[in-house]
XYZ file of N, CA, C and O in Angstrom:
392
model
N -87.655 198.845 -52.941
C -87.501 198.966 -51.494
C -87.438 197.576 -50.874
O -88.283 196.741 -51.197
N -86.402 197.264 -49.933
C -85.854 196.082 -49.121
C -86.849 196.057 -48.146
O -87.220 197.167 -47.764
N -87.490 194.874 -47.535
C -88.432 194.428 -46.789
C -87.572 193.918 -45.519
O -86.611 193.160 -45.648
N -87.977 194.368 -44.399
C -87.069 193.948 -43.046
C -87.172 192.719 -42.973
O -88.302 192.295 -42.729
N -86.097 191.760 -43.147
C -85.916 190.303 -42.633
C -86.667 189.871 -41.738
O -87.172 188.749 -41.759
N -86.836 190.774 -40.787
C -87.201 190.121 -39.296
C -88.840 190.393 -39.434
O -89.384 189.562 -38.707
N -89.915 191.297 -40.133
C -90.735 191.260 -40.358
C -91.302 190.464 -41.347
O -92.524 190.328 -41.397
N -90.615 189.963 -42.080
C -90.675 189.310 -42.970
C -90.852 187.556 -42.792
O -91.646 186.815 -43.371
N -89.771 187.215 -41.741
C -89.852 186.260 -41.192
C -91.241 186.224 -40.358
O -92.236 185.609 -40.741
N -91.168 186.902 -39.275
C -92.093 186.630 -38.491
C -93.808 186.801 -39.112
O -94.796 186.267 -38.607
N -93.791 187.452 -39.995
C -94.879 187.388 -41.075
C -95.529 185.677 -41.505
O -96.624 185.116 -41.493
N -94.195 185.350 -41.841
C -93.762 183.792 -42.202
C -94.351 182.938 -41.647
O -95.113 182.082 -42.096
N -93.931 183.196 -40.388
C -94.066 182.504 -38.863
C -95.406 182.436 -38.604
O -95.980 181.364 -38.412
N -96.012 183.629 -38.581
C -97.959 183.444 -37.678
C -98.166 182.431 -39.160
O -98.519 181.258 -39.043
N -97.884 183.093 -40.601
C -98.672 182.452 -41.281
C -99.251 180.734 -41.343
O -100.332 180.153 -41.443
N -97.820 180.387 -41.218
C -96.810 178.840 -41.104
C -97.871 178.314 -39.679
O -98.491 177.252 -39.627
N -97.847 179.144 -38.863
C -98.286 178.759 -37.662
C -99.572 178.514 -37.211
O -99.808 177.674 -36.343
N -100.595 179.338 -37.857
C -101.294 179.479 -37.863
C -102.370 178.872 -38.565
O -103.528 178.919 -38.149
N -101.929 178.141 -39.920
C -102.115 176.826 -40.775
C -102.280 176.002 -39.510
O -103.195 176.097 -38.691
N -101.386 175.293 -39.492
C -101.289 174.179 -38.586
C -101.838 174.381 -37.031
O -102.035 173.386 -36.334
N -102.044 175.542 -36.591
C -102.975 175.124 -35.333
C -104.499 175.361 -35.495
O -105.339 175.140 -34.623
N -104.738 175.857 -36.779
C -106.358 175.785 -37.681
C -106.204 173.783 -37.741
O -107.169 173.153 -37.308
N -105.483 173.321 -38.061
C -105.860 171.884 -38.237
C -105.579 171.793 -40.007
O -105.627 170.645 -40.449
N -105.319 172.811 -40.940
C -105.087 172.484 -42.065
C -103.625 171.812 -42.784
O -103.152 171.857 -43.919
N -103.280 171.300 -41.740
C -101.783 170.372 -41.777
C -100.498 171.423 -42.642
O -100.514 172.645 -42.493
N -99.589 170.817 -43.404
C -98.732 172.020 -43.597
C -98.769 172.500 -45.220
O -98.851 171.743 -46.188
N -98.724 173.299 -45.230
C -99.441 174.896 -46.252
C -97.480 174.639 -46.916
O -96.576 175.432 -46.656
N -97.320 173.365 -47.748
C -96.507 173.881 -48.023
C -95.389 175.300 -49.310
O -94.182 175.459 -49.491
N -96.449 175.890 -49.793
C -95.871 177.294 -49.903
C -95.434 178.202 -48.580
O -94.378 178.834 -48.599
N -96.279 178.221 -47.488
C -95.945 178.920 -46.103
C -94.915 178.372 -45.856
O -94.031 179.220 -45.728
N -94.409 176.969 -45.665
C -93.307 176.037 -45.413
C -91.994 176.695 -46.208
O -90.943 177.154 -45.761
N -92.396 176.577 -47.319
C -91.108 177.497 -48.291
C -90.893 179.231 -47.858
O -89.918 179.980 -47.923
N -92.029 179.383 -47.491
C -91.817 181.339 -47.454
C -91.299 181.222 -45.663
O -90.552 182.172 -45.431
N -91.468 180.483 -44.618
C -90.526 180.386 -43.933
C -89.414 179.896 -43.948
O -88.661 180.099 -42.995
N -89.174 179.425 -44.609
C -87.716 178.704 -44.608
C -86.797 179.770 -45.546
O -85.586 179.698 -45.338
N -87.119 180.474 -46.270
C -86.505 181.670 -47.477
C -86.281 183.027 -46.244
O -85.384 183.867 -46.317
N -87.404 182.952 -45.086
C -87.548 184.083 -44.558
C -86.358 184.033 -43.022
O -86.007 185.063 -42.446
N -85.876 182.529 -42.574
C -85.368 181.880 -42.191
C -83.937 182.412 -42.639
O -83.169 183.038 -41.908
N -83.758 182.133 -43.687
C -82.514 181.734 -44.425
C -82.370 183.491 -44.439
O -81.920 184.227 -43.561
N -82.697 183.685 -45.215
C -82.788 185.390 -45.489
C -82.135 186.244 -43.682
O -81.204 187.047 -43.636
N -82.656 185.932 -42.880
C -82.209 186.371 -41.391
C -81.016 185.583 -40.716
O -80.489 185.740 -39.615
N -80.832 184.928 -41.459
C -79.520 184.030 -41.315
C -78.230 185.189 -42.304
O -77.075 185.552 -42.082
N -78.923 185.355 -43.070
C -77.553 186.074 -43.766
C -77.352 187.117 -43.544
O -76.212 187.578 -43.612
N -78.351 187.791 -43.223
C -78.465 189.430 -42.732
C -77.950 189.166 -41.224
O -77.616 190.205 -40.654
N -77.843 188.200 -40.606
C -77.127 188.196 -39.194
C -75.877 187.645 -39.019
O -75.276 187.672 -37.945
N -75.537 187.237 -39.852
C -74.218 186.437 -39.750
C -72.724 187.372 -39.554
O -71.675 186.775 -39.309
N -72.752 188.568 -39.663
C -71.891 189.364 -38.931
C -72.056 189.953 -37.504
O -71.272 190.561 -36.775
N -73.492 189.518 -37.339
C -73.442 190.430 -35.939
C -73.248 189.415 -34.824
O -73.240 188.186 -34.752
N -73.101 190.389 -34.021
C -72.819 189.968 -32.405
C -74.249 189.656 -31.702
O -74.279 188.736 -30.885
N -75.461 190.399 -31.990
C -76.895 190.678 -31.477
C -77.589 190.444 -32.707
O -77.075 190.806 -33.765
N -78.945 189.753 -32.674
C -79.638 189.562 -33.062
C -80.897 190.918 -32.540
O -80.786 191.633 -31.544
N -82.139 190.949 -33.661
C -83.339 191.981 -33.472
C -83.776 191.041 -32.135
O -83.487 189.848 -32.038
N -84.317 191.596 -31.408
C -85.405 191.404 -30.144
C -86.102 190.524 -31.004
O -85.931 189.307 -30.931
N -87.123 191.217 -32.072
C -87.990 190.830 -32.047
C -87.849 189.364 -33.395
O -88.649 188.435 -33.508
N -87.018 189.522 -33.955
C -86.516 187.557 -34.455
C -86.045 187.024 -33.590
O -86.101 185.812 -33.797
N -85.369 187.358 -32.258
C -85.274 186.169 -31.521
C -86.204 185.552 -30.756
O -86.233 184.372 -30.405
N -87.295 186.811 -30.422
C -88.528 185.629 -30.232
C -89.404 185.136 -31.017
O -90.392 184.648 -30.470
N -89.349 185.112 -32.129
C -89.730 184.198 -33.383
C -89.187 182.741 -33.189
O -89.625 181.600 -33.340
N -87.926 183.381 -32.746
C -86.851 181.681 -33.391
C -87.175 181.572 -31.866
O -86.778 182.737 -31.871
N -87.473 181.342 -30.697
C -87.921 181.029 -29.544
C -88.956 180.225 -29.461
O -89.087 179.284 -28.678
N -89.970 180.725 -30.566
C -91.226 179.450 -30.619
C -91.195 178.471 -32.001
O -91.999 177.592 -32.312
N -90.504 178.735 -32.413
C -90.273 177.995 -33.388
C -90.573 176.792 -33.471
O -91.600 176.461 -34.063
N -89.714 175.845 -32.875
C -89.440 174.858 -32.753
C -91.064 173.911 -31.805
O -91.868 173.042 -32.144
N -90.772 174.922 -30.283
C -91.719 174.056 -29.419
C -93.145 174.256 -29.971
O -93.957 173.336 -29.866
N -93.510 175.525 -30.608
C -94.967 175.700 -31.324
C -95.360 174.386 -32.262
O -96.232 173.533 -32.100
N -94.419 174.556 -33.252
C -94.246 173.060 -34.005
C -94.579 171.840 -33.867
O -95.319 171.086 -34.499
N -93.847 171.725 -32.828
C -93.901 170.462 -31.840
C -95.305 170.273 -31.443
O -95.912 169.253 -31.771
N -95.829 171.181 -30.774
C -96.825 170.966 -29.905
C -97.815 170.893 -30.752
O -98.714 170.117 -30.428
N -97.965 171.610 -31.998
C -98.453 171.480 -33.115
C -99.492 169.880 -33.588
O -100.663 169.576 -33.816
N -97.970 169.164 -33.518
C -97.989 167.883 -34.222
C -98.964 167.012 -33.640
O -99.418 166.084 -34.310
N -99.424 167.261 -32.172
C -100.361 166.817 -31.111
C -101.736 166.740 -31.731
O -102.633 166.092 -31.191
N -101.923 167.461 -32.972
C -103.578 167.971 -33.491
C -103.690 166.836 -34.598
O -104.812 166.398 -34.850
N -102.571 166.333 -35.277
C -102.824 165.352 -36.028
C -102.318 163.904 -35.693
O -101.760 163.818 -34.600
N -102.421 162.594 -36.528
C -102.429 161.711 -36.567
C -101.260 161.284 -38.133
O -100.981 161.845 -39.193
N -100.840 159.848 -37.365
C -100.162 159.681 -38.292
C -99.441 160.177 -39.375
O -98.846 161.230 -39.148
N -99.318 159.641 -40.634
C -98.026 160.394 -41.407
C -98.026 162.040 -41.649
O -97.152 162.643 -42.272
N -99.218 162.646 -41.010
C -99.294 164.211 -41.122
C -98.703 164.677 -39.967
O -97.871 165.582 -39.921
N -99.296 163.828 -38.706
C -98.244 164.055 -37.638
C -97.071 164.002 -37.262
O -96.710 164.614 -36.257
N -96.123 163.156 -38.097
C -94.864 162.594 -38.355
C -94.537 163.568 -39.335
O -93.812 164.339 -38.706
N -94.624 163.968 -40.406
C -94.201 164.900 -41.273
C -94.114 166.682 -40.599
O -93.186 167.414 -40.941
N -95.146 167.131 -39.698
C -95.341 167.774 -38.365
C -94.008 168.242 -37.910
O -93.479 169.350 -37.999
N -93.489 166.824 -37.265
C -92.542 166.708 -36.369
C -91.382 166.834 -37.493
O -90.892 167.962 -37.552
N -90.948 166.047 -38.235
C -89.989 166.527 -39.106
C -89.639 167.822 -39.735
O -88.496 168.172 -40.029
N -90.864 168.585 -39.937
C -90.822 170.048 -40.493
C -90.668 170.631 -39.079
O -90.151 171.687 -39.443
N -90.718 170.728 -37.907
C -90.472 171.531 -36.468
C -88.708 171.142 -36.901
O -88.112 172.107 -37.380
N -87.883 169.835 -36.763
C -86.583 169.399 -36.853
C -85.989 170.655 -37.921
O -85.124 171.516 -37.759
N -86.604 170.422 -38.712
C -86.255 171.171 -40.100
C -86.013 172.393 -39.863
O -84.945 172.821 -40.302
N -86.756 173.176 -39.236
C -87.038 174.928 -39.100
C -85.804 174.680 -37.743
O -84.718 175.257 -37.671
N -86.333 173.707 -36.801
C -84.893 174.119 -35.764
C -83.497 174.244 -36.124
O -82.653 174.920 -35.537
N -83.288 173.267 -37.515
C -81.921 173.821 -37.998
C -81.363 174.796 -38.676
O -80.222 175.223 -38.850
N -82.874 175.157 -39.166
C -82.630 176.484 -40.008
C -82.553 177.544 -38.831
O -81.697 178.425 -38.917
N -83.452 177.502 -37.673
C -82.772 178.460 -36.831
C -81.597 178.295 -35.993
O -81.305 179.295 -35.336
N -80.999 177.476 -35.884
C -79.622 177.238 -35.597
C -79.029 178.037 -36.592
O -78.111 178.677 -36.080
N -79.163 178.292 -37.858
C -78.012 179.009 -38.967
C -77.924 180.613 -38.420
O -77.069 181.485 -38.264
N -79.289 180.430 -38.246
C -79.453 182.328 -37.532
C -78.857 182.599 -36.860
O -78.268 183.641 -37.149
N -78.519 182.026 -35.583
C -77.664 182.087 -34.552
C -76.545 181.416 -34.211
O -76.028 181.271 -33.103
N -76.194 180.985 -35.369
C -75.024 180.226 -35.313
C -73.763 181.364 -34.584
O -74.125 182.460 -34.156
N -72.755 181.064 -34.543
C -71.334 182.276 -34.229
C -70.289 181.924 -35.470
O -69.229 182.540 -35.578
């Protein structure tokens, strides 16, 4: 049995997210299982016209959660932070690409 992309992702998402506003910097297995869960809703959308409701407000905090994220640490964890927010914003650009 196939697991819904968009639950799947957003699963991804608190997990990913939720690391990093605990203060435990980035969980990178969570890093990989969003970016697969990312990619995965990228391909399952790439014919449509509409995206699920509920992945587009996933890919809505994406980026600025991230960001704001990076505020809790210091130096090269904070900088690596900010590069992994860059990272996921391009992967959600693929989602919604046209």
């Amino acid at each position: 049995m196939r697991s819904d992309p968009v639950d799947l992702m957003a699963e991804a998402w608190a997990a990913f997210d939720e690391s990093l506003r605990m203060g435990q910097g980035i969980d990178e297995e969570l890093y990989v299982s969003l970016r697969q869960a990312l990619r995965s809703c990228a391909e399952e959308w790439v014919a449509l016209d509409l995206i699920p409701r509920a992945g587009a407000n996933v890919l809505v905090d994406i980026f600025a959660a991230t960001e704001a994220n990076s505020s809790l640490y210091e130096g090269d964890v904070a900088d690596r932070v900010m590069e992994v927010a860059y990272e996921l914003h391009e992967l959600v650009g693929e989602c919604v690409a046209l």
